[in-house]
mmCIF file of C-alpha atoms in Angstrom:
data_model
loop_
_atom_site.group_PDB
_atom_site.id
_atom_site.type_symbol
_atom_site.label_atom_id
_atom_site.label_comp_id
_atom_site.label_asym_id
_atom_site.label_seq_id
_atom_site.Cartn_x
_atom_site.Cartn_y
_atom_site.Cartn_z
ATOM 1 C CA ASP A 1 8.740 -0.942 -12.692
ATOM 2 C CA ALA A 2 8.220 -4.508 -13.813
ATOM 3 C CA LYS A 3 4.736 -5.949 -14.076
ATOM 4 C CA THR A 4 3.658 -8.933 -11.985
ATOM 5 C CA THR A 5 1.191 -11.739 -12.673
ATOM 6 C CA GLN A 6 -0.656 -13.565 -9.891
ATOM 7 C CA PRO A 7 -3.532 -16.050 -9.900
ATOM 8 C CA PRO A 8 -6.789 -14.303 -8.975
ATOM 9 C CA SER A 9 -7.686 -16.702 -6.191
ATOM 10 C CA MET A 10 -6.471 -19.695 -4.196
ATOM 11 C CA ASP A 11 -7.806 -21.907 -1.439
ATOM 12 C CA CYS A 12 -5.834 -23.389 1.412
ATOM 13 C CA ALA A 13 -6.818 -25.658 4.292
ATOM 14 C CA GLU A 14 -6.299 -24.283 7.767
ATOM 15 C CA GLY A 15 -3.004 -25.475 9.240
ATOM 16 C CA ARG A 16 -1.487 -26.273 5.868
ATOM 17 C CA ALA A 17 1.148 -24.252 4.050
ATOM 18 C CA ALA A 18 -0.111 -21.648 1.602
ATOM 19 C CA ASN A 19 2.123 -21.157 -1.428
ATOM 20 C CA LEU A 20 1.328 -18.037 -3.428
ATOM 21 C CA PRO A 21 3.105 -17.694 -6.793
ATOM 22 C CA CYS A 22 4.075 -14.532 -8.620
ATOM 23 C CA ASN A 23 5.599 -14.070 -12.055
ATOM 24 C CA HIS A 24 7.777 -11.036 -12.750
ATOM 25 C CA SER A 25 9.607 -12.032 -15.905
ATOM 26 C CA THR A 26 10.702 -8.481 -16.811
ATOM 27 C CA ILE A 27 12.248 -7.689 -13.440
ATOM 28 C CA SER A 28 15.517 -5.787 -13.625
ATOM 29 C CA GLY A 29 18.596 -6.210 -11.495
ATOM 30 C CA ASN A 30 17.868 -3.374 -9.064
ATOM 31 C CA GLU A 31 14.207 -4.153 -8.455
ATOM 32 C CA TYR A 32 13.056 -5.688 -5.214
ATOM 33 C CA VAL A 33 10.101 -8.032 -4.785
ATOM 34 C CA TYR A 34 7.648 -6.932 -2.083
ATOM 35 C CA TRP A 35 4.667 -8.779 -0.675
ATOM 36 C CA TYR A 36 1.765 -7.060 1.044
ATOM 37 C CA ARG A 37 -1.662 -8.236 2.033
ATOM 38 C CA GLN A 38 -4.966 -6.535 2.688
ATOM 39 C CA ILE A 39 -7.347 -8.169 5.111
ATOM 40 C CA HIS A 40 -10.919 -7.167 4.312
ATOM 41 C CA SER A 41 -10.772 -3.379 4.003
ATOM 42 C CA GLN A 42 -7.903 -2.723 6.400
ATOM 43 C CA GLY A 43 -4.700 -0.937 5.444
ATOM 44 C CA PRO A 44 -2.201 -3.001 3.431
ATOM 45 C CA GLN A 45 0.125 -4.953 5.686
ATOM 46 C CA TYR A 46 3.784 -5.446 4.815
ATOM 47 C CA ILE A 47 4.795 -9.116 4.825
ATOM 48 C CA ILE A 48 8.271 -9.554 3.394
ATOM 49 C CA HIS A 49 10.582 -8.435 0.614
ATOM 50 C CA GLY A 50 13.752 -9.602 -1.116
ATOM 51 C CA LEU A 51 16.190 -8.933 -3.909
ATOM 52 C CA LYS A 52 17.933 -12.182 -4.821
ATOM 53 C CA ASN A 53 18.185 -14.436 -1.810
ATOM 54 C CA ASN A 54 15.393 -16.289 -0.106
ATOM 55 C CA GLU A 55 14.074 -14.480 2.936
ATOM 56 C CA THR A 56 12.245 -15.585 6.068
ATOM 57 C CA ASN A 57 10.632 -13.657 8.898
ATOM 58 C CA GLU A 58 8.065 -14.358 11.578
ATOM 59 C CA MET A 59 5.202 -14.112 9.097
ATOM 60 C CA ALA A 60 6.373 -15.862 5.956
ATOM 61 C CA SER A 61 9.118 -17.067 3.655
ATOM 62 C CA LEU A 62 9.934 -15.664 0.245
ATOM 63 C CA ILE A 63 11.496 -17.928 -2.352
ATOM 64 C CA ILE A 64 12.944 -16.160 -5.404
ATOM 65 C CA THR A 65 14.059 -18.247 -8.380
ATOM 66 C CA GLU A 66 17.662 -18.017 -9.460
ATOM 67 C CA ASP A 67 16.755 -16.083 -12.625
ATOM 68 C CA ARG A 68 14.514 -13.809 -10.469
ATOM 69 C CA LYS A 69 11.647 -14.135 -12.929
ATOM 70 C CA SER A 70 9.272 -15.564 -10.370
ATOM 71 C CA SER A 71 8.812 -15.902 -6.638
ATOM 72 C CA THR A 72 6.651 -17.733 -4.117
ATOM 73 C CA LEU A 73 5.335 -16.464 -0.818
ATOM 74 C CA ILE A 74 4.941 -19.239 1.732
ATOM 75 C CA LEU A 75 2.725 -18.996 4.805
ATOM 76 C CA PRO A 76 3.876 -22.097 6.684
ATOM 77 C CA HIS A 77 0.739 -22.766 8.740
ATOM 78 C CA ALA A 78 -2.211 -20.840 7.371
ATOM 79 C CA THR A 79 -4.956 -19.750 9.764
ATOM 80 C CA LEU A 80 -8.404 -18.310 9.089
ATOM 81 C CA ARG A 81 -6.987 -14.875 9.868
ATOM 82 C CA ASP A 82 -4.668 -15.187 6.868
ATOM 83 C CA THR A 83 -7.649 -14.890 4.518
ATOM 84 C CA ALA A 84 -6.806 -11.762 2.530
ATOM 85 C CA VAL A 85 -5.780 -10.373 -0.836
ATOM 86 C CA TYR A 86 -2.041 -10.838 -1.324
ATOM 87 C CA TYR A 87 -0.108 -8.469 -3.553
ATOM 88 C CA CYS A 88 3.249 -9.130 -5.184
ATOM 89 C CA ILE A 89 4.930 -5.889 -6.269
ATOM 90 C CA VAL A 90 8.312 -5.160 -7.794
ATOM 91 C CA MET A 91 9.913 -1.775 -7.352
ATOM 92 C CA ASN A 92 13.229 -0.117 -8.003
ATOM 93 C CA TYR A 93 13.788 1.413 -4.614
ATOM 94 C CA GLY A 94 16.491 3.794 -5.681
ATOM 95 C CA GLY A 95 14.422 5.812 -8.148
ATOM 96 C CA ALA A 96 13.383 9.368 -7.436
ATOM 97 C CA THR A 97 9.684 8.765 -7.935
ATOM 98 C CA ASN A 98 9.237 5.266 -6.597
ATOM 99 C CA LYS A 99 5.763 4.147 -5.767
ATOM 100 C CA LEU A 100 4.165 0.814 -4.995
ATOM 101 C CA ILE A 101 1.800 -0.089 -7.826
ATOM 102 C CA PHE A 102 -0.860 -2.541 -6.674
ATOM 103 C CA GLY A 103 -2.310 -5.015 -9.140
ATOM 104 C CA THR A 104 -5.329 -7.191 -8.507
ATOM 105 C CA GLY A 105 -3.473 -9.640 -6.275
ATOM 106 C CA THR A 106 -4.462 -13.141 -5.165
ATOM 107 C CA LEU A 107 -7.453 -13.667 -2.912
ATOM 108 C CA LEU A 108 -6.381 -16.406 -0.510
ATOM 109 C CA ALA A 109 -9.282 -18.126 1.196
ATOM 110 C CA VAL A 110 -8.238 -20.273 4.149
ATOM 111 C CA GLN A 111 -10.830 -22.975 4.729
ATOM 112 C CA PRO A 112 -11.563 -24.535 8.139
ATOM 113 C CA ASN B 1 7.334 2.733 18.048
ATOM 114 C CA ALA B 2 3.960 3.891 16.803
ATOM 115 C CA GLY B 3 2.928 2.966 13.300
ATOM 116 C CA VAL B 4 1.446 5.204 10.632
ATOM 117 C CA MET B 5 -1.509 7.070 12.076
ATOM 118 C CA GLN B 6 -4.477 8.407 10.170
ATOM 119 C CA ASN B 7 -7.395 10.446 11.369
ATOM 120 C CA PRO B 8 -10.223 10.577 11.349
ATOM 121 C CA ARG B 9 -10.899 6.904 10.741
ATOM 122 C CA HIS B 10 -14.374 7.668 9.439
ATOM 123 C CA LEU B 11 -15.526 10.925 7.912
ATOM 124 C CA VAL B 12 -18.988 11.816 6.669
ATOM 125 C CA ARG B 13 -19.499 14.876 4.495
ATOM 126 C CA ARG B 14 -22.362 16.278 2.484
ATOM 127 C CA ARG B 15 -21.903 17.122 -1.173
ATOM 128 C CA GLY B 16 -20.091 20.430 -1.576
ATOM 129 C CA GLN B 17 -18.312 20.335 1.775
ATOM 130 C CA GLU B 18 -14.570 20.003 2.306
ATOM 131 C CA ALA B 19 -12.806 16.914 3.607
ATOM 132 C CA ARG B 20 -9.431 16.988 5.356
ATOM 133 C CA LEU B 21 -7.613 13.735 5.953
ATOM 134 C CA ARG B 22 -4.507 13.601 8.119
ATOM 135 C CA CYS B 23 -1.580 11.219 8.099
ATOM 136 C CA SER B 24 1.266 11.066 10.620
ATOM 137 C CA PRO B 25 4.150 8.957 9.323
ATOM 138 C CA MET B 26 6.163 6.544 11.401
ATOM 139 C CA LYS B 27 8.912 8.086 13.476
ATOM 140 C CA GLY B 28 11.967 8.697 11.343
ATOM 141 C CA HIS B 29 10.054 8.485 8.058
ATOM 142 C CA SER B 30 10.131 11.558 5.864
ATOM 143 C CA HIS B 31 8.285 10.223 2.793
ATOM 144 C CA VAL B 32 4.515 9.984 2.626
ATOM 145 C CA TYR B 33 2.299 8.428 -0.045
ATOM 146 C CA TRP B 34 -1.470 8.644 -0.417
ATOM 147 C CA TYR B 35 -3.626 5.946 -2.023
ATOM 148 C CA ARG B 36 -7.326 5.724 -2.732
ATOM 149 C CA GLN B 37 -9.450 2.603 -2.816
ATOM 150 C CA LEU B 38 -12.903 2.964 -4.312
ATOM 151 C CA PRO B 39 -15.535 0.408 -3.244
ATOM 152 C CA GLU B 40 -14.773 -3.029 -4.681
ATOM 153 C CA GLU B 41 -11.704 -1.707 -6.504
ATOM 154 C CA GLY B 42 -7.950 -1.823 -6.075
ATOM 155 C CA LEU B 43 -5.521 0.574 -4.439
ATOM 156 C CA LYS B 44 -4.586 3.503 -6.645
ATOM 157 C CA PHE B 45 -1.597 5.745 -6.076
ATOM 158 C CA MET B 46 -2.425 9.425 -5.708
ATOM 159 C CA VAL B 47 0.570 11.459 -4.536
ATOM 160 C CA TYR B 48 4.058 11.173 -3.078
ATOM 161 C CA LEU B 49 5.377 13.875 -0.764
ATOM 162 C CA GLN B 50 8.476 14.655 1.186
ATOM 163 C CA LYS B 51 8.659 17.374 3.791
ATOM 164 C CA GLU B 52 7.465 20.598 2.132
ATOM 165 C CA ASN B 53 7.711 19.077 -1.368
ATOM 166 C CA ILE B 54 5.391 17.257 -3.727
ATOM 167 C CA ILE B 55 7.512 14.699 -5.567
ATOM 168 C CA ASP B 56 4.922 12.907 -7.705
ATOM 169 C CA GLU B 57 1.264 13.855 -8.034
ATOM 170 C CA SER B 58 0.569 11.869 -11.182
ATOM 171 C CA GLY B 59 -2.360 10.047 -9.576
ATOM 172 C CA MET B 60 -4.143 13.082 -8.191
ATOM 173 C CA PRO B 61 -7.373 14.225 -9.833
ATOM 174 C CA LYS B 62 -6.758 17.550 -11.552
ATOM 175 C CA GLU B 63 -9.391 19.466 -9.645
ATOM 176 C CA ARG B 64 -10.543 19.702 -6.032
ATOM 177 C CA PHE B 65 -7.748 17.518 -4.600
ATOM 178 C CA SER B 66 -4.572 18.811 -2.979
ATOM 179 C CA ALA B 67 -1.955 17.461 -0.611
ATOM 180 C CA GLU B 68 0.726 18.887 1.601
ATOM 181 C CA PHE B 69 3.344 17.682 4.043
ATOM 182 C CA PRO B 70 4.533 20.678 6.062
ATOM 183 C CA LYS B 71 7.782 20.949 7.945
ATOM 184 C CA GLU B 72 5.905 20.392 11.173
ATOM 185 C CA GLY B 73 2.815 18.304 11.628
ATOM 186 C CA PRO B 74 1.011 15.627 9.646
ATOM 187 C CA SER B 75 0.477 15.313 5.930
ATOM 188 C CA ILE B 76 -2.934 16.567 4.821
ATOM 189 C CA LEU B 77 -5.025 15.360 1.896
ATOM 190 C CA ARG B 78 -7.675 17.951 1.161
ATOM 191 C CA ILE B 79 -10.736 17.406 -0.999
ATOM 192 C CA GLN B 80 -12.795 20.471 -1.796
ATOM 193 C CA GLN B 81 -16.462 20.431 -2.794
ATOM 194 C CA VAL B 82 -16.791 16.694 -2.309
ATOM 195 C CA VAL B 83 -19.033 14.630 -4.571
ATOM 196 C CA ARG B 84 -20.491 11.165 -4.050
ATOM 197 C CA GLY B 85 -17.792 9.663 -6.276
ATOM 198 C CA ASP B 86 -15.169 10.700 -3.705
ATOM 199 C CA SER B 87 -16.557 8.132 -1.264
ATOM 200 C CA ALA B 88 -13.682 5.736 -0.741
ATOM 201 C CA ALA B 89 -11.034 4.541 1.662
ATOM 202 C CA TYR B 90 -7.940 6.725 1.672
ATOM 203 C CA PHE B 91 -4.705 5.166 2.874
ATOM 204 C CA CYS B 92 -1.366 6.731 3.516
ATOM 205 C CA ALA B 93 1.991 5.028 3.726
ATOM 206 C CA SER B 94 5.385 6.182 4.916
ATOM 207 C CA SER B 95 8.944 5.157 4.226
ATOM 208 C CA PRO B 96 12.417 6.203 5.354
ATOM 209 C CA ALA B 97 14.490 8.573 3.297
ATOM 210 C CA SER B 98 15.326 7.280 -0.160
ATOM 211 C CA GLY B 99 18.748 6.027 -1.013
ATOM 212 C CA ARG B 100 18.580 3.150 1.431
ATOM 213 C CA GLY B 101 17.723 0.208 -0.761
ATOM 214 C CA GLY B 102 14.895 -2.130 -0.184
ATOM 215 C CA LEU B 103 13.267 -0.795 2.965
ATOM 216 C CA PRO B 104 9.554 -1.495 3.237
ATOM 217 C CA TRP B 105 6.740 0.993 3.368
ATOM 218 C CA PHE B 106 4.136 0.851 6.111
ATOM 219 C CA PHE B 107 0.503 1.759 5.687
ATOM 220 C CA GLY B 108 -1.945 3.379 8.034
ATOM 221 C CA PRO B 109 -5.429 2.035 8.857
ATOM 222 C CA GLY B 110 -7.107 4.392 6.414
ATOM 223 C CA THR B 111 -9.832 7.020 6.478
ATOM 224 C CA ARG B 112 -13.200 5.986 5.168
ATOM 225 C CA LEU B 113 -14.890 8.944 3.541
ATOM 226 C CA THR B 114 -18.613 8.827 2.935
ATOM 227 C CA VAL B 115 -20.243 11.608 0.941
ATOM 228 C CA LEU B 116 -23.984 11.931 1.399
#
């Protein structure tokens, strides 16, 4: 599975959009991009995932560049409760031994 | 539709005792994954199981740790003769059957194991 690179930390003002970048320059054609977050020491929470097209759900939007080498997770109106570590993971879902490999992620601190 | 359930949520054991952690996957999910998170560290994959089969145990310590996912009932992660270094949060995740591209995994709330 391709490796991802994320900034270690970011700040965002409450109510503003949080844009979290992720580089995955070695991604292959059948690998999806997944975003999870972990709030304090809770279980990882699924946010969104995509293959090629931009995706949006009730939590966030995922923008994937045309060459698929990078993506951005957008939280449109960040709240204090969005303070968490955000993980960008790429995985080939169709493989027999798929597993989500967590890196160090981005610690997003939402400031009041 | 209930999410992934883990119990107990907190478990305290003395050195040398056994710890049993249980994970019930989401309804309709037949794949279970266990992860460990040591204090102040990241999530590390341990083992991937399907019903009655271990698919990938590349992240499991070679001794004292075992996992199963029987035909009926929850998946069990068993740690024998626990040591203080086993103190960690243990998370399980579940996913639908493979072959359906791109479906997300969902994680449980975790079991926090403390070894005295």
